Short mmCIF file of C-alpha atoms (C1' of nucleotides) in Angstrom, two decimals:
data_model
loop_
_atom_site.label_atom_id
_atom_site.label_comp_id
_atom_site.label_asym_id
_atom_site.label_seq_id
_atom_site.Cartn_x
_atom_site.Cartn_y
_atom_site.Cartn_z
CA UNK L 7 96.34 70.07 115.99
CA UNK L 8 94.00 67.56 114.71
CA UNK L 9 93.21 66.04 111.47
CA UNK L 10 93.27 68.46 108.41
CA UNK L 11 92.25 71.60 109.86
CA UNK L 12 94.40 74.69 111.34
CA UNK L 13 93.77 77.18 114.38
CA UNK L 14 94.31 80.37 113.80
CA UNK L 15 97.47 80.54 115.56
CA UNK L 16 98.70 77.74 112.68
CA UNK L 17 97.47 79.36 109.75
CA UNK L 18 98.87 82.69 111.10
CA UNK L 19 102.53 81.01 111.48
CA UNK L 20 102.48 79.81 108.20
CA UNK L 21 100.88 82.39 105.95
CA UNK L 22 102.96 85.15 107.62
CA UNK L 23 99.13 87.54 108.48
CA UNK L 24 98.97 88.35 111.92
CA UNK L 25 96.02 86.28 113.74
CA UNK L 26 93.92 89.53 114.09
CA UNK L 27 94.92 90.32 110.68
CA UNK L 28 92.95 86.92 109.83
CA UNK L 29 90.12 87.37 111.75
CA UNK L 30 89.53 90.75 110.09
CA UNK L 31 89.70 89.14 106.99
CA UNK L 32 87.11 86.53 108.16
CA UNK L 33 85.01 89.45 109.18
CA UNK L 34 85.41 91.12 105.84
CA UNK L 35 84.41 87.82 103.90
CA UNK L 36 87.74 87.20 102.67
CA UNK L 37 88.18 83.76 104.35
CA UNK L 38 86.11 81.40 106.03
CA UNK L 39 85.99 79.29 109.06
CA UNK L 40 84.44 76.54 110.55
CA UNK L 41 84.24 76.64 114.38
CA UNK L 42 84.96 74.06 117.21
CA UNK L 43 82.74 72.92 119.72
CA UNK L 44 83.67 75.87 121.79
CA UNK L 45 83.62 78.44 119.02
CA UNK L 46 87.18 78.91 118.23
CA UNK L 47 88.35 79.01 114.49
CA UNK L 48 89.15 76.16 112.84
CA UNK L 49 90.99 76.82 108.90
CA UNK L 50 91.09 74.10 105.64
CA UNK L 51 94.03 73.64 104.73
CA UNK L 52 92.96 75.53 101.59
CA UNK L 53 93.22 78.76 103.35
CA UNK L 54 96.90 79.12 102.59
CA UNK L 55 96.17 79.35 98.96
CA UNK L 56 94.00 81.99 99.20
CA UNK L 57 95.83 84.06 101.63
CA UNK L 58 98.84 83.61 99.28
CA UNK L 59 96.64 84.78 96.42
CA UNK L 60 95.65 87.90 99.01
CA UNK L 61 98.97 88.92 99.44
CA UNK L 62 100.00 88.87 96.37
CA UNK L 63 97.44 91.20 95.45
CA UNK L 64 97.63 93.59 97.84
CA UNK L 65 101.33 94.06 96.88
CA UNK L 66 99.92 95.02 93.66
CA UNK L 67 97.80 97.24 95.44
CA UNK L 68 94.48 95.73 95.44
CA UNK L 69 91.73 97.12 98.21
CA UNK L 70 90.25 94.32 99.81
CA UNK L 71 86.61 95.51 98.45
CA UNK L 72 88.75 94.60 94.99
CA UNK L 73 90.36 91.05 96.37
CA UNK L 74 86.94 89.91 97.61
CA UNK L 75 85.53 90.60 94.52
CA UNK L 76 88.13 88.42 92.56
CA UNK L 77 88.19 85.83 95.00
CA UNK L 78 84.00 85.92 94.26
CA UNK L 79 85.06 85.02 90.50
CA UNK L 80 86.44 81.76 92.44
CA UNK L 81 84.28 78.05 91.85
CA UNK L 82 82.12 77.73 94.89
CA UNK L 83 81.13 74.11 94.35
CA UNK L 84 84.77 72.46 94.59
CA UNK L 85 87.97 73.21 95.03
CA UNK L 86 89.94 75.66 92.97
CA UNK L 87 92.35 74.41 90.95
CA UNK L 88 95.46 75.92 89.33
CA UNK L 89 93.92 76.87 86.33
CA UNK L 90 91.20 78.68 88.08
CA UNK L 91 94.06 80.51 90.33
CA UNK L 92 94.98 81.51 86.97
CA UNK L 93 92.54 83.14 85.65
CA UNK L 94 92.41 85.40 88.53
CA UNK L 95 95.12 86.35 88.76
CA UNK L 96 95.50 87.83 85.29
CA UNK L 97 93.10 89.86 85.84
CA UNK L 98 95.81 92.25 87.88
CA UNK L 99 98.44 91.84 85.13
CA UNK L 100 96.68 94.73 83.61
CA UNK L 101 96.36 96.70 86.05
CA UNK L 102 100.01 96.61 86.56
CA UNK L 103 100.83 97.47 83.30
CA UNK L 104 98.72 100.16 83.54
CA UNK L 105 100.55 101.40 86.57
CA UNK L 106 103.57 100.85 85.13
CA UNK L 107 103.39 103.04 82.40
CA UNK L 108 101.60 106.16 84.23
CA UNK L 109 104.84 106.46 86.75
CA UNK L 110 106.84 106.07 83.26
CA UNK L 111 104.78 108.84 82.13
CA UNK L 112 104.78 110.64 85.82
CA UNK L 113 109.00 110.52 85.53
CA UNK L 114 109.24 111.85 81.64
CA UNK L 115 106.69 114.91 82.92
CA UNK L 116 109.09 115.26 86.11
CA UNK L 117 111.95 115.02 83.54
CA UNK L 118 110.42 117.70 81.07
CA UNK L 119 110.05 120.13 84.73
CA UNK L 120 113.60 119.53 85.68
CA UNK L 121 114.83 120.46 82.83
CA UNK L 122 112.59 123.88 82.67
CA UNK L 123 112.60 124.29 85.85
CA UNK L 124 109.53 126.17 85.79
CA UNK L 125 107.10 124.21 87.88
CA UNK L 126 104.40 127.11 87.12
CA UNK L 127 101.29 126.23 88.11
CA UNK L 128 100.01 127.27 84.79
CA UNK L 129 101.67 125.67 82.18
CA UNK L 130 103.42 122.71 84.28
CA UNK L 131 102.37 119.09 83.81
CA UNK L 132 103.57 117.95 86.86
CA UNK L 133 102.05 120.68 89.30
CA UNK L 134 98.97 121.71 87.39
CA UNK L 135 95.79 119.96 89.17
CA UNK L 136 94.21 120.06 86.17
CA UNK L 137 97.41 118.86 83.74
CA UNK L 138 98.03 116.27 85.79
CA UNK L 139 94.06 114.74 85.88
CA UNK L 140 94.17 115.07 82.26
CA UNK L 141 97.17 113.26 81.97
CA UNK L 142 96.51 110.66 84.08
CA UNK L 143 93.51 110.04 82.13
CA UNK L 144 90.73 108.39 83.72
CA UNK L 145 92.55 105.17 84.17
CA UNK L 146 93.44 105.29 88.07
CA UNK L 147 96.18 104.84 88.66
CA UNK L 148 96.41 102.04 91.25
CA UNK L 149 99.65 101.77 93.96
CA UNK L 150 100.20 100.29 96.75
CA UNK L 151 101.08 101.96 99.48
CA UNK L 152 101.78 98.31 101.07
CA UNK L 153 105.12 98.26 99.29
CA UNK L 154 106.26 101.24 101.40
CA UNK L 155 107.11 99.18 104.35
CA UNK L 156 109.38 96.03 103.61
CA UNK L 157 106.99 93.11 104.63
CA UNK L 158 107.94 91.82 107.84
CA UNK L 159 104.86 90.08 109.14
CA UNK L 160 106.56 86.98 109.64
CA UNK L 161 108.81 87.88 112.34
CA UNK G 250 93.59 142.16 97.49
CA UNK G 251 96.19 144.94 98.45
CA UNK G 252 99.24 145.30 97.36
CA UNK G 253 101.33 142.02 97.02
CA UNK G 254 100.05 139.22 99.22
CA UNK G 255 97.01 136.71 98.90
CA UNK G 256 94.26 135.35 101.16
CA UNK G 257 93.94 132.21 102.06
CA UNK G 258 90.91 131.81 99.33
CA UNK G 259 93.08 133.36 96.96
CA UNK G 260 96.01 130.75 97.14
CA UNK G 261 93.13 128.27 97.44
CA UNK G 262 91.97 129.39 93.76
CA UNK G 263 95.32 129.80 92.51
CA UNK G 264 97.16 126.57 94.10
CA UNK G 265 94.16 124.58 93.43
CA UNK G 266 94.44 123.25 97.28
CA UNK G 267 91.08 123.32 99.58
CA UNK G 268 91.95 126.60 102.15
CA UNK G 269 91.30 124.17 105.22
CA UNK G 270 94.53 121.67 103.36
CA UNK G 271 96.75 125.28 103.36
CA UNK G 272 95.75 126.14 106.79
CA UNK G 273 96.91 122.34 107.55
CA UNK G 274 100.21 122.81 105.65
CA UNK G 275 100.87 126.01 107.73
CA UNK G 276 100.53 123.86 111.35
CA UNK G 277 102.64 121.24 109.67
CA UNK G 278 105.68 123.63 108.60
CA UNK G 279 105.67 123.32 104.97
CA UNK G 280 104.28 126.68 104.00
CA UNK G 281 104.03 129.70 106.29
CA UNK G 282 102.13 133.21 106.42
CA UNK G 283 102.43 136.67 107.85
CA UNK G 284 98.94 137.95 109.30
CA UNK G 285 96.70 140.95 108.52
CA UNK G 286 95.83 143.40 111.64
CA UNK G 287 92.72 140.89 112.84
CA UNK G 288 94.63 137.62 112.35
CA UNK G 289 94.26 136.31 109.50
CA UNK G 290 96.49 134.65 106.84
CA UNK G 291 98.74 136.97 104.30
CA UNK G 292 100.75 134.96 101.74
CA UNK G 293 103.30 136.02 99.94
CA UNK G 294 103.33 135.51 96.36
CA UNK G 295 106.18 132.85 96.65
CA UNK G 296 103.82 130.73 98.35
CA UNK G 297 102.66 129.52 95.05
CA UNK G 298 105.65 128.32 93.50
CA UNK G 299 106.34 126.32 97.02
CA UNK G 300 102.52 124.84 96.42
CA UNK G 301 103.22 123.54 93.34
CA UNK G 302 106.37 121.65 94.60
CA UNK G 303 104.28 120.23 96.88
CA UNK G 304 101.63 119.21 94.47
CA UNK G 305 104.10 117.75 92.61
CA UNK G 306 106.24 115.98 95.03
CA UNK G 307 102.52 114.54 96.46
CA UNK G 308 101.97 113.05 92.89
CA UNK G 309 105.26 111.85 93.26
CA UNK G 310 104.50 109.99 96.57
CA UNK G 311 106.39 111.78 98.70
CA UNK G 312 105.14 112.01 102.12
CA UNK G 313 104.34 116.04 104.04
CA UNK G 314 106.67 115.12 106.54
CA UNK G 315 109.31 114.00 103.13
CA UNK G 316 108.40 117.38 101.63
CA UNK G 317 109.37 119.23 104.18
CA UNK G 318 112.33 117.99 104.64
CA UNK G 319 113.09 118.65 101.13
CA UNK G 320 111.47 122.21 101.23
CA UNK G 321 114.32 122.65 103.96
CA UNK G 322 116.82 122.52 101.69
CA UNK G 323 116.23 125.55 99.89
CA UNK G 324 117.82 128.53 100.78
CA UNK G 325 115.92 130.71 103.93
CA UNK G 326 117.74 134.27 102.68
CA UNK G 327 116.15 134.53 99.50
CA UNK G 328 113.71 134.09 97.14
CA UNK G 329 114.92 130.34 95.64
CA UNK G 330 115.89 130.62 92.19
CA UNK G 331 114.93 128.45 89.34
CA UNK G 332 117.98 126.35 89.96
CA UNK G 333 116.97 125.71 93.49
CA UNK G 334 113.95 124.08 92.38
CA UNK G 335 115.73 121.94 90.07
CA UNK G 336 118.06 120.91 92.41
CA UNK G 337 115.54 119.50 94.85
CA UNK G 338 113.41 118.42 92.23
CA UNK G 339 116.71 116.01 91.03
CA UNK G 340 116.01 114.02 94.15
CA UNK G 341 112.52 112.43 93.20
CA UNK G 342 113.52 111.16 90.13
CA UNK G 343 115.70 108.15 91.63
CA UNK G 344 112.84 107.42 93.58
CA UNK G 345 110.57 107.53 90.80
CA UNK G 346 113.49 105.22 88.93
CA UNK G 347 113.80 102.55 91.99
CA UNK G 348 109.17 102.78 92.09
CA UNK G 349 109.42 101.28 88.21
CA UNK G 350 112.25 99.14 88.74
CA UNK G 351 110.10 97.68 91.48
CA UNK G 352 107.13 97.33 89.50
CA UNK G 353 108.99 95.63 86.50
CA UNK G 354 110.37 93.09 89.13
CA UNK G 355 106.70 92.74 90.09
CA UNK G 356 105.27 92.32 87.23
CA UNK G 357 107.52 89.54 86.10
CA UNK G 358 107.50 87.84 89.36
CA UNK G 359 103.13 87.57 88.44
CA UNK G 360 104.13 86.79 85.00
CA UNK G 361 106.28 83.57 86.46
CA UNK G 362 103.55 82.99 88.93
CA UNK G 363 100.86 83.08 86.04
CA UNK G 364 102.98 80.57 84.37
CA UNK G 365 103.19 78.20 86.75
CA UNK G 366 100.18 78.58 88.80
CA UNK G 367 101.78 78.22 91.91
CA UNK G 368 101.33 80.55 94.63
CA UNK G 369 103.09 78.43 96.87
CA UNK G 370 103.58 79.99 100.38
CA UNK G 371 106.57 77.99 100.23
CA UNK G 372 108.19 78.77 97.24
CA UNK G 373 106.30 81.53 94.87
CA UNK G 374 108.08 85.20 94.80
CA UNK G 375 104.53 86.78 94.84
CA UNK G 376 102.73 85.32 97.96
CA UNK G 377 105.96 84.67 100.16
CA UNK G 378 106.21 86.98 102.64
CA UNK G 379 109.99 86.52 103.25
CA UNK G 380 110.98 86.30 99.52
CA UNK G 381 108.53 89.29 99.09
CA UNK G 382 110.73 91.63 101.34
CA UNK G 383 114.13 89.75 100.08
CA UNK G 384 112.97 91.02 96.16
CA UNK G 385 111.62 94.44 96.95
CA UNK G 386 114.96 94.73 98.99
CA UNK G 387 115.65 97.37 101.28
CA UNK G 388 114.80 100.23 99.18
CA UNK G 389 111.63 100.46 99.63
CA UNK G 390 108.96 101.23 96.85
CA UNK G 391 107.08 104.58 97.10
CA UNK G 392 103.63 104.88 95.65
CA UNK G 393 101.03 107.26 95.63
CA UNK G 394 97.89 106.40 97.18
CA UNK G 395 96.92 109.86 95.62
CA UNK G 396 97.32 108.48 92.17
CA UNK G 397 94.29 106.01 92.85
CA UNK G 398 92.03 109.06 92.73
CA UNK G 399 91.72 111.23 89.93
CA UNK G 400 92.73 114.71 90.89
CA UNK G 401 90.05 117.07 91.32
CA UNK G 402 90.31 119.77 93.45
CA UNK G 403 89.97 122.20 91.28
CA UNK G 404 86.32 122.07 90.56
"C1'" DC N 188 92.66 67.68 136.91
"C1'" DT N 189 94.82 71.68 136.18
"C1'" DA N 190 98.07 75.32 134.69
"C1'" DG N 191 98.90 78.14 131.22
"C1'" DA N 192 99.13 78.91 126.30
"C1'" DA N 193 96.09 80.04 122.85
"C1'" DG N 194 91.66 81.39 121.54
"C1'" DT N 195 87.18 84.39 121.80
"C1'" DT N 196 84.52 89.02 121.44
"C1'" DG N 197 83.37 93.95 120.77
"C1'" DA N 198 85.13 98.26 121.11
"C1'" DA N 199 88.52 101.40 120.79
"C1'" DG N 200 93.03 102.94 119.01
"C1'" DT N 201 96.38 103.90 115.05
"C1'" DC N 202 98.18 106.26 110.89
"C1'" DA N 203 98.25 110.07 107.24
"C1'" DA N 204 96.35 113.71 105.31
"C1'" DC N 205 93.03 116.09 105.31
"C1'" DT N 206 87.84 117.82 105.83
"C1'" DT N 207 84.03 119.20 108.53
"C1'" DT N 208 81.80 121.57 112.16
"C1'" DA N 209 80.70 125.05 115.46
"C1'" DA N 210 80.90 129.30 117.11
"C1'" DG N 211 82.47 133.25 116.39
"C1'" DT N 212 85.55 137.54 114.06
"C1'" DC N 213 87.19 140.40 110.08
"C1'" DA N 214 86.95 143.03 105.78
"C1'" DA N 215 84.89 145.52 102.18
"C1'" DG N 216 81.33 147.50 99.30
"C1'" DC N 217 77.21 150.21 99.45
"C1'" DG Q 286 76.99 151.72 109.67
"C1'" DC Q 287 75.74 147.58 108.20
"C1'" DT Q 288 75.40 143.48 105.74
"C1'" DT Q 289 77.56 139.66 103.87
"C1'" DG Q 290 81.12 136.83 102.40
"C1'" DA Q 291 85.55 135.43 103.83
"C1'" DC Q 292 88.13 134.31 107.54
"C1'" DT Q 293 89.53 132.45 112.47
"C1'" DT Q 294 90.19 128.49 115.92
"C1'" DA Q 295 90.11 123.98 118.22
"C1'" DA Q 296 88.20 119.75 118.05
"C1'" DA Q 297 86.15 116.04 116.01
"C1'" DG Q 298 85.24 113.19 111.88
"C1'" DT Q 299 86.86 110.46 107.68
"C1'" DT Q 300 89.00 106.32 105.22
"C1'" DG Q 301 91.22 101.67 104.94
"C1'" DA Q 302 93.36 98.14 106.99
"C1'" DC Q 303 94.46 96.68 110.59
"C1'" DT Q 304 96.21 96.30 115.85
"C1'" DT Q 305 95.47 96.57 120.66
"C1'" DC Q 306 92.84 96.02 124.73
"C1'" DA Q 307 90.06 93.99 128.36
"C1'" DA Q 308 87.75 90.48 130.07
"C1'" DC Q 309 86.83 86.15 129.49
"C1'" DT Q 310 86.81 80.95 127.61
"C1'" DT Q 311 88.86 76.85 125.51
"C1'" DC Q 312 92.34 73.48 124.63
"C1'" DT Q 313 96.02 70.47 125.63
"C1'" DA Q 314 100.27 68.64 127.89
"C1'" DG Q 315 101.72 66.72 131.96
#
DNA sequence: CTAGAAGTTGAAGTCAACTTTAAGTCAAGC
DNA sequence: GCTTGACTTAAAGTTGACTTCAACTTCTAG
């Protein structure tokens, strides 16, 4: 393929997303495209980068509605660089700290249950709808349901 | 209510679980009911206790079809005892254990990536799909989709 | 020039775990 | 006996993130 830019098919191959998964994404103003002369998708090199940066985050369990938005925070004028990769991507660090410690809090609750045995939907933190929203806390709790399935895209 | 069984709006209250999400446990086999003279549901008391498992094993991550398989294991003769409940309840908590390991790994795989601003499809842990799958590993990481939204069915 | 691989679109299908709807039946208090 | 709230069913709708399909067009190697 010519020059500097990548067909779908290309950028598929090497960024492990299936091509519809791509065009979805194009759709959902995650990635951009120029077009040929006869209207078929043609990808800067650049779009690696970002879809790298996509995946990454929706291993940490990021919606798409929540990628875009990030990927918003991104310099439209040139080229991002490193640092401003960065700076985005800190932004999850949080979050997964955040997870992080409400499953350590989810498996001291489940430990406190085993070892009462109770599970009463009164008193129990673990099965009490309203226990548990307290204990959450209004901090969601954010996990990906992505890491279920080993990633095998790139089959 | 007579005697010593519940409607369905009963268990609803009690269980904290919409009636139309007990009706849907029913068809799938994790909870079942006897039936009044016109049809509709009786529960038996014990259908509470078995609720609350399954409230708990949701928060957990655990799938119905995972639930019921675990709600299988407890005895059909009689009334499960305390140390039933613990004994299925033992089983999450690896899974929980192998869902933070995962998460750790994750987290310093973005703290590495952070560092070195990389994101390489070619070489970063975070964005490549094939060294992605390799560090998750085969035992795959179970999250709850249901802890992204606070729980509030009780309202 | 042409075969065939690769690309295009919009619409529909998939999955899980429910909820909602419609049209009707049951139960219980007065 | 009657009203009214609770219940019944099957079927369709919901959400997010895609995939699959059908019917067609474009690109490129030979």
């Amino acid at each position: 393929m010519a020059a500097n830019v990548l067909t779908v098919g290309e950028v598929a191959r090497r960024s492990g997303f299936a091509a519809s998964a791509l065009r979805y994404y194009e759709g959902a103003g995650l990635i951009e495209a120029e077009r040929s002369e006869g209207g078929q998708r043609r990808f800067e090199r650049s779009v690696l980068r970002r879809l790298a940066f996509i995946r990454a985050a929706r291993h940490v369990g990021l919606s798409l509605d929540e990628i875009r938005d990030l990927l918003a925070q991104l310099p439209a004028a040139r080229t991002p660089t490193r640092a401003d990769w960065t700076r985005i991507s800190r932004q999850w660090r949080q979050r997964l700290d955040r997870e992080i410690d409400a499953l350590v809090a989810l498996r001291d609750g489940l430990d406190s249950c085993i070892g009462c045995g109770c599970l009463s939907l009164q008193r129990c933190r673990m099965s009490n709808p309203n226990d548990v929203a307290a204990a959450w806390g209004p901090g969601a709790v954010y996990l990906p349901r992505r890491l279920r399935e080993p990633v095998e895209e790139s089959v």
